[in-house]
Tab-separated table of N, CA and C in Angstrom:
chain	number	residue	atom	x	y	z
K	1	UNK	N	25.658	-8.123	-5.852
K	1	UNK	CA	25.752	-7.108	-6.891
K	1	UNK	C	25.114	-5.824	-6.362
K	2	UNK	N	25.682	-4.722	-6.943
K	2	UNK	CA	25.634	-3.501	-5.877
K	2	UNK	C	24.653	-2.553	-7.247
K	3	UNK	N	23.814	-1.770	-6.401
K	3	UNK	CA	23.166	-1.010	-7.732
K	3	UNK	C	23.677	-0.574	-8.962
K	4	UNK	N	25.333	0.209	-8.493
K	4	UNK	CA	25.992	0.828	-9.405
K	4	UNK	C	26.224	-0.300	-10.595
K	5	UNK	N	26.727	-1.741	-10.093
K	5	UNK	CA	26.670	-2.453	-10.914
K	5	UNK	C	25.495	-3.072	-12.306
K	6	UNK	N	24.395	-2.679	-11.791
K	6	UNK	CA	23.394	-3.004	-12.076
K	6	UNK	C	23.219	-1.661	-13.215
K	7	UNK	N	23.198	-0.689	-13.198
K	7	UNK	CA	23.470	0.447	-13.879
K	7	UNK	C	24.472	0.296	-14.604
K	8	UNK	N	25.954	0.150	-14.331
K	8	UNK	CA	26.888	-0.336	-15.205
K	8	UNK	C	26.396	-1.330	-16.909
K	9	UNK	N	25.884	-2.415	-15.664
K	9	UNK	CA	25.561	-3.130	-16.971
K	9	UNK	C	24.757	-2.832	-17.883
K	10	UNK	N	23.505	-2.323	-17.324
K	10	UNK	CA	22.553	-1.830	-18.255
K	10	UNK	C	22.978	-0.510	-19.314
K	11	UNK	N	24.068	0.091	-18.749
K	11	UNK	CA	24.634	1.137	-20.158
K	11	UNK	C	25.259	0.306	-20.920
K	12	UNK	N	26.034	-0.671	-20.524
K	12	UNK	CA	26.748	-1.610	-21.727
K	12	UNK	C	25.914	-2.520	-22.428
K	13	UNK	N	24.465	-2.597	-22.121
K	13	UNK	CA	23.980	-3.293	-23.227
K	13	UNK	C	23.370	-2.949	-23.715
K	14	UNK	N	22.786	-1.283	-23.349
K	14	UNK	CA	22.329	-0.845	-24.100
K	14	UNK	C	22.935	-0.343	-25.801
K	15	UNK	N	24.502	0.102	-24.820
K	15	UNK	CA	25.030	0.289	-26.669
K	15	UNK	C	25.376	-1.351	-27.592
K	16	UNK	N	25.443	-2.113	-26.412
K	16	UNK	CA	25.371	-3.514	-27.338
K	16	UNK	C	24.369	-3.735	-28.028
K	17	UNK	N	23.180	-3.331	-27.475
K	17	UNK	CA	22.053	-3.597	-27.897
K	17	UNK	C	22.048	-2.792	-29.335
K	18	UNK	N	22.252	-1.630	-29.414
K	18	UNK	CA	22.080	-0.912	-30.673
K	18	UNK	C	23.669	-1.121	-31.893
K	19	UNK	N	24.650	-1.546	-31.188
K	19	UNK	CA	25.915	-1.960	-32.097
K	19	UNK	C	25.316	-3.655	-32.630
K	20	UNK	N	25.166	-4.881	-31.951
K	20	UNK	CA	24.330	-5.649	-32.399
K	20	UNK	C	23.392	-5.114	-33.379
K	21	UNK	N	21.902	-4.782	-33.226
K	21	UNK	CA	20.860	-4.237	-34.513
K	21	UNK	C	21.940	-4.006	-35.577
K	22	UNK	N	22.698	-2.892	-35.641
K	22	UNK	CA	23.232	-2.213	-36.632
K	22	UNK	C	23.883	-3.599	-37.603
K	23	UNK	N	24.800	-4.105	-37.004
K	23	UNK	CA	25.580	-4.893	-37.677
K	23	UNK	C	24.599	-6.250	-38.073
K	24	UNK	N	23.238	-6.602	-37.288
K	24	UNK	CA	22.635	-7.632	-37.979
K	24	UNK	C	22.301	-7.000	-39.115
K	25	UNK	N	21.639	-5.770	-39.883
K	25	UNK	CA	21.072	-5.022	-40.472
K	25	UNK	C	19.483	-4.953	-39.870
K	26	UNK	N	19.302	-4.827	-38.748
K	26	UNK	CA	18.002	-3.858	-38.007
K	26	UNK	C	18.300	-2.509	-37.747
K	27	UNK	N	19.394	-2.487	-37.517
K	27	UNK	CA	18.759	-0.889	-37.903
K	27	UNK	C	20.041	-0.165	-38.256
K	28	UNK	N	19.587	1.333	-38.610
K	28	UNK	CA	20.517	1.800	-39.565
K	28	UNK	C	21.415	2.456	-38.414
K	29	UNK	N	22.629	3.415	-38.722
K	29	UNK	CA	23.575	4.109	-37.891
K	29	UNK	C	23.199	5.480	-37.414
K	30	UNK	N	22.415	5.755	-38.839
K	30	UNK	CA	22.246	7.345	-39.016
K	30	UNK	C	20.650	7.328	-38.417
K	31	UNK	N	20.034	6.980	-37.289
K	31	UNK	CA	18.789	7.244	-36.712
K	31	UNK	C	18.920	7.575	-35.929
K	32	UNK	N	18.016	8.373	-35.062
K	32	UNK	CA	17.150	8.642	-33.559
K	32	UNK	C	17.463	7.551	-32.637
K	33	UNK	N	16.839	6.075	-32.995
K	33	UNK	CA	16.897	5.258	-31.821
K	33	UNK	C	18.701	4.533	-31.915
K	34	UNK	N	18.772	4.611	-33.169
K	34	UNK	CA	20.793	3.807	-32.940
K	34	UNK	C	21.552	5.576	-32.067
K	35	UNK	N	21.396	6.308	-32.252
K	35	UNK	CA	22.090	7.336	-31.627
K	35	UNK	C	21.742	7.801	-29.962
K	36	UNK	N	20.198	7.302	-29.614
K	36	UNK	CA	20.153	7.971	-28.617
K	36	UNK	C	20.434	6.590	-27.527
K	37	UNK	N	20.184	5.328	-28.402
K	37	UNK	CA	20.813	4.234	-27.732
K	37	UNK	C	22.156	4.220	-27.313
K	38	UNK	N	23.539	4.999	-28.006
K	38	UNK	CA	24.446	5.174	-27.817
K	38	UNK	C	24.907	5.973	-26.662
K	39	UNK	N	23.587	7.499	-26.900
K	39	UNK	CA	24.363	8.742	-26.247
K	39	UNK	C	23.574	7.863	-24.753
K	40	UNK	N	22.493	7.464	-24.626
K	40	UNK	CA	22.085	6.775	-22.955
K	40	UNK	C	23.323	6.117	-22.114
K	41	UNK	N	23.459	4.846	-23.211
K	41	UNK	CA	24.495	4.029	-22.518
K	41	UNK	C	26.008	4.442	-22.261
K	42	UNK	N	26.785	5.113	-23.152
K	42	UNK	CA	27.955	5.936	-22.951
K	42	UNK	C	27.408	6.639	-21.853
K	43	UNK	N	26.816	7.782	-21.922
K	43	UNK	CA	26.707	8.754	-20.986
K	43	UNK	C	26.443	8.267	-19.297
K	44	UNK	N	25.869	7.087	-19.226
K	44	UNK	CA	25.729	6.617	-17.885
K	44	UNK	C	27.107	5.801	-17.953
K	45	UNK	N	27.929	4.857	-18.712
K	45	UNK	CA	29.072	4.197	-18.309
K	45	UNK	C	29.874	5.750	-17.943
K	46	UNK	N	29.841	6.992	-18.593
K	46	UNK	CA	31.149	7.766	-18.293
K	46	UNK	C	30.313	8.649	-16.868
K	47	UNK	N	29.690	8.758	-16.647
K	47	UNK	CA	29.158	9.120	-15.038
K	47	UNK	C	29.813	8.232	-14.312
K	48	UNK	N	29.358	7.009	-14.500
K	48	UNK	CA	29.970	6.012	-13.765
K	48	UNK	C	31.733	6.125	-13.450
K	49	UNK	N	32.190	6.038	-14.634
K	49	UNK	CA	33.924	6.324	-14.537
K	49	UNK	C	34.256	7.385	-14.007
K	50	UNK	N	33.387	8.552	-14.269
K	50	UNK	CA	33.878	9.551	-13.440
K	50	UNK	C	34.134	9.768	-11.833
K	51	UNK	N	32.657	9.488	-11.956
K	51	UNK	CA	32.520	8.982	-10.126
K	51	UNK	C	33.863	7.872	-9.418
K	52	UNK	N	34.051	6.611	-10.330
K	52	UNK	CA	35.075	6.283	-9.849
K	52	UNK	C	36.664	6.424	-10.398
K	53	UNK	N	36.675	7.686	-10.359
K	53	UNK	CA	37.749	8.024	-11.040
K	53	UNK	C	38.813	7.048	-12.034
K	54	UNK	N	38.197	6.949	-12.760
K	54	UNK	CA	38.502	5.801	-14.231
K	54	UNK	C	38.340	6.601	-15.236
K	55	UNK	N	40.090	7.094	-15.365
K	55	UNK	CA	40.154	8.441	-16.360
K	55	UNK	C	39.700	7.575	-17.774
K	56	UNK	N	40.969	6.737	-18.065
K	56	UNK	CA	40.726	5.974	-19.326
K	56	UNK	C	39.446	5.290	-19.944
K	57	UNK	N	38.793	5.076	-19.053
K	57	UNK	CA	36.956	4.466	-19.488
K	57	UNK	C	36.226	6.140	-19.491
K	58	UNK	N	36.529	7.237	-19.026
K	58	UNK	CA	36.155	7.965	-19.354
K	58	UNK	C	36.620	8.523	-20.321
K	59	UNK	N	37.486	8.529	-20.160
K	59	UNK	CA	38.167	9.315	-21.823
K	59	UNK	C	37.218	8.283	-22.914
K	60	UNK	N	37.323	7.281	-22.802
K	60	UNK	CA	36.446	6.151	-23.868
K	60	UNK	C	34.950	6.441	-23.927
K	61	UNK	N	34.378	6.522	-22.705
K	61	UNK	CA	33.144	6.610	-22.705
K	61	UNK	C	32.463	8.293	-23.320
K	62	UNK	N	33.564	8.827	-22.356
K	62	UNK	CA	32.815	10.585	-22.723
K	62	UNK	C	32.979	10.780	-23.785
K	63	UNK	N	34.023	10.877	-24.525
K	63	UNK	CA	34.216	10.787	-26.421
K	63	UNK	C	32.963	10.136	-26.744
K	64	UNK	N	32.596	8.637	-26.400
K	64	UNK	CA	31.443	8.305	-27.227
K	64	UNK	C	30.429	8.822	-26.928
K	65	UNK	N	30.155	9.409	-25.918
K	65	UNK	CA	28.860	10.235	-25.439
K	65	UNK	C	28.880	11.249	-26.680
K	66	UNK	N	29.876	12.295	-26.402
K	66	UNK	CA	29.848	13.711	-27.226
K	66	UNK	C	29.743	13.002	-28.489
K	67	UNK	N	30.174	12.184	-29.351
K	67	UNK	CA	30.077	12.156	-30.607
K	67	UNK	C	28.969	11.408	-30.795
K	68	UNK	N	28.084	10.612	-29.990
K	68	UNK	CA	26.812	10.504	-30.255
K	68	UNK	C	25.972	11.721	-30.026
K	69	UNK	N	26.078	12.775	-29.307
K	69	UNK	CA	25.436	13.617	-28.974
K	69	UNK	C	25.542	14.696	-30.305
K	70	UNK	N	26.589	14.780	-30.812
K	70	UNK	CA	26.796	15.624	-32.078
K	70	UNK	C	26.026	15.141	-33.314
K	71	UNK	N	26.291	13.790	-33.436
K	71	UNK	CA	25.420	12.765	-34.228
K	71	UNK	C	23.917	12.761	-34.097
K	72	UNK	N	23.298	12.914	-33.215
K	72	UNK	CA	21.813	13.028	-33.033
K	72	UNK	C	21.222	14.455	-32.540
K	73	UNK	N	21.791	15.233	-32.307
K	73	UNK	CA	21.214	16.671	-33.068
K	73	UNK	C	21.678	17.388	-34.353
K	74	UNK	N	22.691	16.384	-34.941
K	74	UNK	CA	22.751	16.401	-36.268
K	74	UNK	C	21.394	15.925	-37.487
K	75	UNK	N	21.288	14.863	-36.792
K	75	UNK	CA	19.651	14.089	-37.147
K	75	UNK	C	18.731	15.102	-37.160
K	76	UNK	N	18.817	15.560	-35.683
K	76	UNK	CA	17.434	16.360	-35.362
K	76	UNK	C	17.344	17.477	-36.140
K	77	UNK	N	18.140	18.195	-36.282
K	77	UNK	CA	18.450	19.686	-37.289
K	77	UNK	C	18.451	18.984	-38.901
K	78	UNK	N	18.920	18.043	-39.162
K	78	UNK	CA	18.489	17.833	-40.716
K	78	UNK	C	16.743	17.493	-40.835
K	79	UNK	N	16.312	16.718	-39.886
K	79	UNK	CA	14.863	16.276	-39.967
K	79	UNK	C	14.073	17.583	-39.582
K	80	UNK	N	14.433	18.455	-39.174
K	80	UNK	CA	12.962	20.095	-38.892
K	80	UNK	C	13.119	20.466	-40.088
K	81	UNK	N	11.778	20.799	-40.141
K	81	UNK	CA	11.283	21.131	-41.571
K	81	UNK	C	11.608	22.755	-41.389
K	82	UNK	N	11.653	23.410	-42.705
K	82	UNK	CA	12.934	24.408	-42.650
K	82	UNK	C	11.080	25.937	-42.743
K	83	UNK	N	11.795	27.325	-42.393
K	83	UNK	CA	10.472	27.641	-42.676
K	83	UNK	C	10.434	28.681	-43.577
K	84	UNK	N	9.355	28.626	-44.451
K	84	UNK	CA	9.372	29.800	-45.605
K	84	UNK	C	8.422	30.817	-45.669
K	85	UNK	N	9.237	31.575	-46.294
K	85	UNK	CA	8.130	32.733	-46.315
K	85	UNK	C	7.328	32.850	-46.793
K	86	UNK	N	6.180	33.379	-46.153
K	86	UNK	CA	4.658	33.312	-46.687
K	86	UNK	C	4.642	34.570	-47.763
């Protein structure tokens, strides 16, 4: 088993890891750790596809990257506390 492989796998379980939680009910969809669990593991499987030119796992993977990535600075911008005038 070759490093890349070793990397491979570890992005796919990482979003397993957080699609599992969700669906046992540990954890919710709309958080920090289910989103950034997503945008990690996508974002290293679609490096990966890119590098080996694997349009279709990228087309799969990079979509799930960006829409976790939209999803969790969506989080982040609803959770800052907003500021008022003194």
């Amino acid at each position: 088993m070759h490093a890349l492989d070793v990397l491979e796998i570890a992005g796919a379980v990482t979003i397993l890891i957080a699609f599992a939680a969700a669906q046992a009910g540990r954890l919710r969809q709309r958080t920090l750790t289910y989103q950034l669990l997503n945008l990690g593991g996508s974002g290293v499987l679609a490096a990966i596809a890119a590098a080996e030119s694997s349009w279709g796992f990228l087309l799969l993977e990079g979509s799930w990257a960006v829409i976790s990535l939209i999803a969790l600075l969506n989080l982040i911008r609803r959770d800052e506390p907003t500021a008022r005038p003194s």
